[in-house]
Amino acid sequence: MSGSSASLQPPADAVKPVRHPDAPAPGELLGAHYEHCFGCGPGQPHGLHLEARAGEGVSLTAEFTVQAAHQGAPGLAHGGVLATALDETLGSLNWLLRTIAVTGRLETDYLRPVPVGTTLHLEAEVTAVAGRKIYSTAVGRLDGPEGPVAVRADALFVEVKVDHFVDHGRPEEIQAAMNDPDQVRRARAFEVNP
């Protein structure tokens, strides 16, 4: 992305990201990280229901179809919804690192309108890691993986411990997630977003 701020530029000592050996295989659907997540959760009637698939290395693809409930201007996706789609996609990359991280900074460029009914195809990758900081980039295209670029973003995620969520989330949701007998679902519930 051109013109991103200095805080989104990896430092000189940053390293190339390494896919975790237990990460989902390329092509595997990642699934929702949390039932009630607005970005990917099936429990949100007006959510994005974004679906992400693992790619090669530390990359993935995702898509969602813009619904009438996602409008800003008549017939067009709200910019905040598009930023949410980018944030959700970028946050899902952390599952390939098997790292719990939250969004520290997200810079989005809006290049063309995204009409209701359009399927936005997203591609994202982690570009560098420096200590607890994870640098990543994404692009969203209209109507197919080769379609015109509509949105793009650069992001900085910061690795955190699960205590971050326990200390700041609503106790009833935290307890429900912590009591899930499925270890993978339990870990993924605390995967993305501040």
mmCIF file of C-alpha atoms in Angstrom:
data_model
loop_
_atom_site.group_PDB
_atom_site.id
_atom_site.type_symbol
_atom_site.label_atom_id
_atom_site.label_comp_id
_atom_site.label_asym_id
_atom_site.label_seq_id
_atom_site.Cartn_x
_atom_site.Cartn_y
_atom_site.Cartn_z
ATOM 1 C CA MET A 1 0.000 0.000 0.000
ATOM 2 C CA SER A 2 1.467 3.344 -0.888
ATOM 3 C CA GLY A 3 1.547 6.128 1.635
ATOM 4 C CA SER A 4 1.090 4.032 4.767
ATOM 5 C CA SER A 5 2.293 5.645 7.956
ATOM 6 C CA ALA A 6 5.715 5.015 9.464
ATOM 7 C CA SER A 7 4.141 2.953 12.276
ATOM 8 C CA LEU A 8 3.098 0.365 9.688
ATOM 9 C CA GLN A 9 6.609 -0.024 8.284
ATOM 10 C CA PRO A 10 8.459 -2.984 9.828
ATOM 11 C CA PRO A 11 11.711 -2.061 11.572
ATOM 12 C CA ALA A 12 15.044 -3.103 10.093
ATOM 13 C CA ASP A 13 15.337 -6.031 12.522
ATOM 14 C CA ALA A 14 11.928 -7.525 11.614
ATOM 15 C CA VAL A 15 11.914 -11.134 10.482
ATOM 16 C CA LYS A 16 10.019 -13.036 7.831
ATOM 17 C CA PRO A 17 6.866 -14.646 9.291
ATOM 18 C CA VAL A 18 6.899 -18.402 9.857
ATOM 19 C CA ARG A 19 3.749 -20.471 9.474
ATOM 20 C CA HIS A 20 3.096 -22.526 12.604
ATOM 21 C CA PRO A 21 3.485 -26.291 11.984
ATOM 22 C CA ASP A 22 -0.035 -26.870 13.376
ATOM 23 C CA ALA A 23 -1.650 -24.151 11.229
ATOM 24 C CA PRO A 24 -4.531 -25.198 8.987
ATOM 25 C CA ALA A 25 -3.401 -26.620 5.642
ATOM 26 C CA PRO A 26 -3.549 -24.481 2.493
ATOM 27 C CA GLY A 27 -7.105 -24.437 1.158
ATOM 28 C CA GLU A 28 -8.636 -25.334 4.533
ATOM 29 C CA LEU A 29 -11.591 -23.242 5.672
ATOM 30 C CA LEU A 30 -10.652 -21.483 8.925
ATOM 31 C CA GLY A 31 -14.201 -21.175 10.209
ATOM 32 C CA ALA A 32 -15.502 -18.607 12.660
ATOM 33 C CA HIS A 33 -13.198 -17.809 15.545
ATOM 34 C CA TYR A 34 -16.197 -16.939 17.742
ATOM 35 C CA GLU A 35 -19.916 -17.639 17.251
ATOM 36 C CA HIS A 36 -20.930 -14.034 17.968
ATOM 37 C CA CYS A 37 -18.165 -12.205 16.064
ATOM 38 C CA PHE A 38 -19.679 -9.546 13.780
ATOM 39 C CA GLY A 39 -17.059 -10.312 11.124
ATOM 40 C CA CYS A 40 -17.163 -14.100 10.887
ATOM 41 C CA GLY A 41 -19.648 -15.476 13.419
ATOM 42 C CA PRO A 42 -22.715 -17.363 12.228
ATOM 43 C CA GLY A 43 -24.598 -16.140 15.330
ATOM 44 C CA GLN A 44 -24.818 -12.561 14.001
ATOM 45 C CA PRO A 45 -27.859 -12.192 11.712
ATOM 46 C CA HIS A 46 -26.537 -8.958 10.146
ATOM 47 C CA GLY A 47 -22.849 -9.852 10.421
ATOM 48 C CA LEU A 48 -20.494 -10.255 7.507
ATOM 49 C CA HIS A 49 -20.287 -14.054 7.750
ATOM 50 C CA LEU A 50 -16.827 -13.692 6.248
ATOM 51 C CA GLU A 51 -15.213 -17.003 5.304
ATOM 52 C CA ALA A 52 -11.430 -17.328 5.223
ATOM 53 C CA ARG A 53 -9.249 -20.101 3.794
ATOM 54 C CA ALA A 54 -5.625 -20.753 4.593
ATOM 55 C CA GLY A 55 -3.218 -19.980 1.773
ATOM 56 C CA GLU A 56 0.423 -20.782 1.213
ATOM 57 C CA GLY A 57 2.954 -19.500 3.736
ATOM 58 C CA VAL A 58 1.334 -16.966 6.054
ATOM 59 C CA SER A 59 -1.436 -15.882 3.696
ATOM 60 C CA LEU A 60 -5.137 -16.448 3.234
ATOM 61 C CA THR A 61 -8.102 -15.626 1.079
ATOM 62 C CA ALA A 62 -11.540 -14.603 2.304
ATOM 63 C CA GLU A 63 -14.834 -13.394 0.956
ATOM 64 C CA PHE A 64 -18.164 -11.980 1.969
ATOM 65 C CA THR A 65 -21.209 -10.774 0.098
ATOM 66 C CA VAL A 66 -22.416 -7.257 0.855
ATOM 67 C CA GLN A 67 -26.007 -7.406 2.133
ATOM 68 C CA ALA A 68 -28.608 -4.632 2.355
ATOM 69 C CA ALA A 69 -27.888 -4.384 6.121
ATOM 70 C CA HIS A 70 -24.286 -3.359 5.273
ATOM 71 C CA GLN A 71 -25.247 -0.164 3.385
ATOM 72 C CA GLY A 72 -23.915 3.295 4.000
ATOM 73 C CA ALA A 73 -25.029 5.285 0.962
ATOM 74 C CA PRO A 74 -28.038 3.823 -0.843
ATOM 75 C CA GLY A 75 -27.017 0.593 -2.550
ATOM 76 C CA LEU A 76 -23.360 0.790 -1.454
ATOM 77 C CA ALA A 77 -21.382 -0.853 1.341
ATOM 78 C CA HIS A 78 -20.635 1.339 4.360
ATOM 79 C CA GLY A 79 -16.930 2.170 4.637
ATOM 80 C CA GLY A 80 -16.887 0.929 8.228
ATOM 81 C CA VAL A 81 -18.212 -2.439 7.092
ATOM 82 C CA LEU A 82 -15.429 -2.661 4.509
ATOM 83 C CA ALA A 83 -12.851 -1.749 7.172
ATOM 84 C CA THR A 84 -14.350 -4.477 9.374
ATOM 85 C CA ALA A 85 -13.974 -7.010 6.551
ATOM 86 C CA LEU A 86 -10.324 -6.037 6.122
ATOM 87 C CA ASP A 87 -9.708 -6.152 9.887
ATOM 88 C CA GLU A 88 -11.351 -9.570 10.189
ATOM 89 C CA THR A 89 -9.337 -10.918 7.263
ATOM 90 C CA LEU A 90 -6.060 -9.519 8.582
ATOM 91 C CA GLY A 91 -6.803 -10.759 12.097
ATOM 92 C CA SER A 92 -7.459 -14.257 10.775
ATOM 93 C CA LEU A 93 -3.839 -14.417 9.620
ATOM 94 C CA ASN A 94 -2.787 -14.745 13.248
ATOM 95 C CA TRP A 95 -4.350 -18.211 13.327
ATOM 96 C CA LEU A 96 -1.668 -19.286 10.833
ATOM 97 C CA LEU A 97 0.972 -18.080 13.295
ATOM 98 C CA ARG A 98 -0.983 -19.585 16.222
ATOM 99 C CA THR A 99 -0.646 -16.245 17.976
ATOM 100 C CA ILE A 100 -3.263 -14.345 19.966
ATOM 101 C CA ALA A 101 -3.071 -10.765 18.729
ATOM 102 C CA VAL A 102 -5.187 -7.622 18.608
ATOM 103 C CA THR A 103 -5.395 -4.830 16.070
ATOM 104 C CA GLY A 104 -2.988 -2.040 16.969
ATOM 105 C CA ARG A 105 -3.414 0.017 13.803
ATOM 106 C CA LEU A 106 -5.369 -0.359 10.586
ATOM 107 C CA GLU A 107 -5.025 1.980 7.601
ATOM 108 C CA THR A 108 -7.532 1.538 4.810
ATOM 109 C CA ASP A 109 -7.669 2.916 1.291
ATOM 110 C CA TYR A 110 -11.051 3.000 -0.450
ATOM 111 C CA LEU A 111 -10.500 2.879 -4.202
ATOM 112 C CA ARG A 112 -13.960 2.150 -5.651
ATOM 113 C CA PRO A 113 -17.523 1.782 -4.414
ATOM 114 C CA VAL A 114 -18.704 -1.691 -3.410
ATOM 115 C CA PRO A 115 -22.355 -2.227 -4.361
ATOM 116 C CA VAL A 116 -24.846 -4.257 -2.325
ATOM 117 C CA GLY A 117 -24.922 -7.790 -3.717
ATOM 118 C CA THR A 118 -21.222 -7.731 -4.592
ATOM 119 C CA THR A 119 -18.966 -10.465 -3.286
ATOM 120 C CA LEU A 120 -15.736 -8.930 -2.035
ATOM 121 C CA HIS A 121 -12.729 -11.237 -2.499
ATOM 122 C CA LEU A 122 -9.911 -10.552 -0.063
ATOM 123 C CA GLU A 123 -6.280 -11.652 -0.028
ATOM 124 C CA ALA A 124 -4.028 -11.053 2.963
ATOM 125 C CA GLU A 125 -0.551 -11.935 4.143
ATOM 126 C CA VAL A 126 1.753 -11.321 7.061
ATOM 127 C CA THR A 127 4.775 -9.429 5.772
ATOM 128 C CA ALA A 128 6.992 -9.240 8.874
ATOM 129 C CA VAL A 129 7.233 -9.929 12.610
ATOM 130 C CA ALA A 130 9.211 -7.849 15.107
ATOM 131 C CA GLY A 131 8.909 -9.029 18.697
ATOM 132 C CA ARG A 132 5.190 -8.811 19.604
ATOM 133 C CA LYS A 133 4.373 -6.776 16.464
ATOM 134 C CA ILE A 134 2.889 -8.464 13.408
ATOM 135 C CA TYR A 135 2.774 -6.506 10.130
ATOM 136 C CA SER A 136 0.284 -7.481 7.460
ATOM 137 C CA THR A 137 -1.418 -6.281 4.303
ATOM 138 C CA ALA A 138 -4.675 -7.056 2.466
ATOM 139 C CA VAL A 139 -6.495 -6.200 -0.730
ATOM 140 C CA GLY A 140 -10.202 -6.573 -1.584
ATOM 141 C CA ARG A 141 -11.406 -7.108 -5.159
ATOM 142 C CA LEU A 142 -14.856 -6.896 -6.705
ATOM 143 C CA ASP A 143 -16.607 -9.970 -8.096
ATOM 144 C CA GLY A 144 -13.624 -12.321 -8.198
ATOM 145 C CA PRO A 145 -9.992 -12.879 -7.244
ATOM 146 C CA GLU A 146 -8.881 -11.072 -10.410
ATOM 147 C CA GLY A 147 -11.488 -8.288 -10.225
ATOM 148 C CA PRO A 148 -10.733 -4.603 -9.809
ATOM 149 C CA VAL A 149 -9.259 -3.541 -6.451
ATOM 150 C CA ALA A 150 -11.883 -1.806 -4.319
ATOM 151 C CA VAL A 151 -10.151 -1.595 -0.919
ATOM 152 C CA ARG A 152 -6.755 -2.290 0.585
ATOM 153 C CA ALA A 153 -5.211 -2.014 4.005
ATOM 154 C CA ASP A 154 -2.035 -2.294 6.003
ATOM 155 C CA ALA A 155 -2.190 -3.339 9.630
ATOM 156 C CA LEU A 156 -0.166 -3.767 12.760
ATOM 157 C CA PHE A 157 -1.291 -6.455 15.202
ATOM 158 C CA VAL A 158 0.164 -6.816 18.677
ATOM 159 C CA GLU A 159 0.544 -10.183 20.376
ATOM 160 C CA VAL A 160 -1.264 -10.397 23.726
ATOM 161 C CA LYS A 161 -1.950 -13.028 26.359
ATOM 162 C CA VAL A 162 -5.460 -14.393 26.873
ATOM 163 C CA ASP A 163 -5.600 -12.255 30.050
ATOM 164 C CA HIS A 164 -6.185 -9.250 27.780
ATOM 165 C CA PHE A 165 -9.657 -10.619 26.972
ATOM 166 C CA VAL A 166 -10.363 -12.002 30.430
ATOM 167 C CA ASP A 167 -9.566 -8.639 32.047
ATOM 168 C CA HIS A 168 -11.587 -6.530 29.600
ATOM 169 C CA GLY A 169 -14.449 -8.674 28.253
ATOM 170 C CA ARG A 170 -17.899 -9.153 29.740
ATOM 171 C CA PRO A 171 -17.625 -11.922 32.343
ATOM 172 C CA GLU A 172 -20.541 -14.027 31.040
ATOM 173 C CA GLU A 173 -19.121 -14.266 27.490
ATOM 174 C CA ILE A 174 -15.593 -14.865 28.750
ATOM 175 C CA GLN A 175 -16.759 -17.659 31.053
ATOM 176 C CA ALA A 176 -18.845 -19.285 28.304
ATOM 177 C CA ALA A 177 -15.851 -19.275 25.941
ATOM 178 C CA MET A 178 -13.478 -20.558 28.636
ATOM 179 C CA ASN A 179 -15.887 -23.424 29.450
ATOM 180 C CA ASP A 180 -16.041 -24.669 25.851
ATOM 181 C CA PRO A 181 -14.777 -28.287 25.933
ATOM 182 C CA ASP A 182 -13.343 -27.927 22.409
ATOM 183 C CA GLN A 183 -9.763 -26.678 22.929
ATOM 184 C CA VAL A 184 -9.439 -25.276 19.422
ATOM 185 C CA ARG A 185 -12.705 -23.301 19.635
ATOM 186 C CA ARG A 186 -11.730 -22.095 23.108
ATOM 187 C CA ALA A 187 -8.364 -20.805 21.849
ATOM 188 C CA ARG A 188 -9.847 -19.267 18.699
ATOM 189 C CA ALA A 189 -12.483 -17.326 20.658
ATOM 190 C CA PHE A 190 -9.686 -15.072 21.895
ATOM 191 C CA GLU A 191 -7.876 -14.772 18.596
ATOM 192 C CA VAL A 192 -8.517 -11.313 17.134
ATOM 193 C CA ASN A 193 -9.602 -7.745 17.788
ATOM 194 C CA PRO A 194 -9.006 -5.477 20.777
#
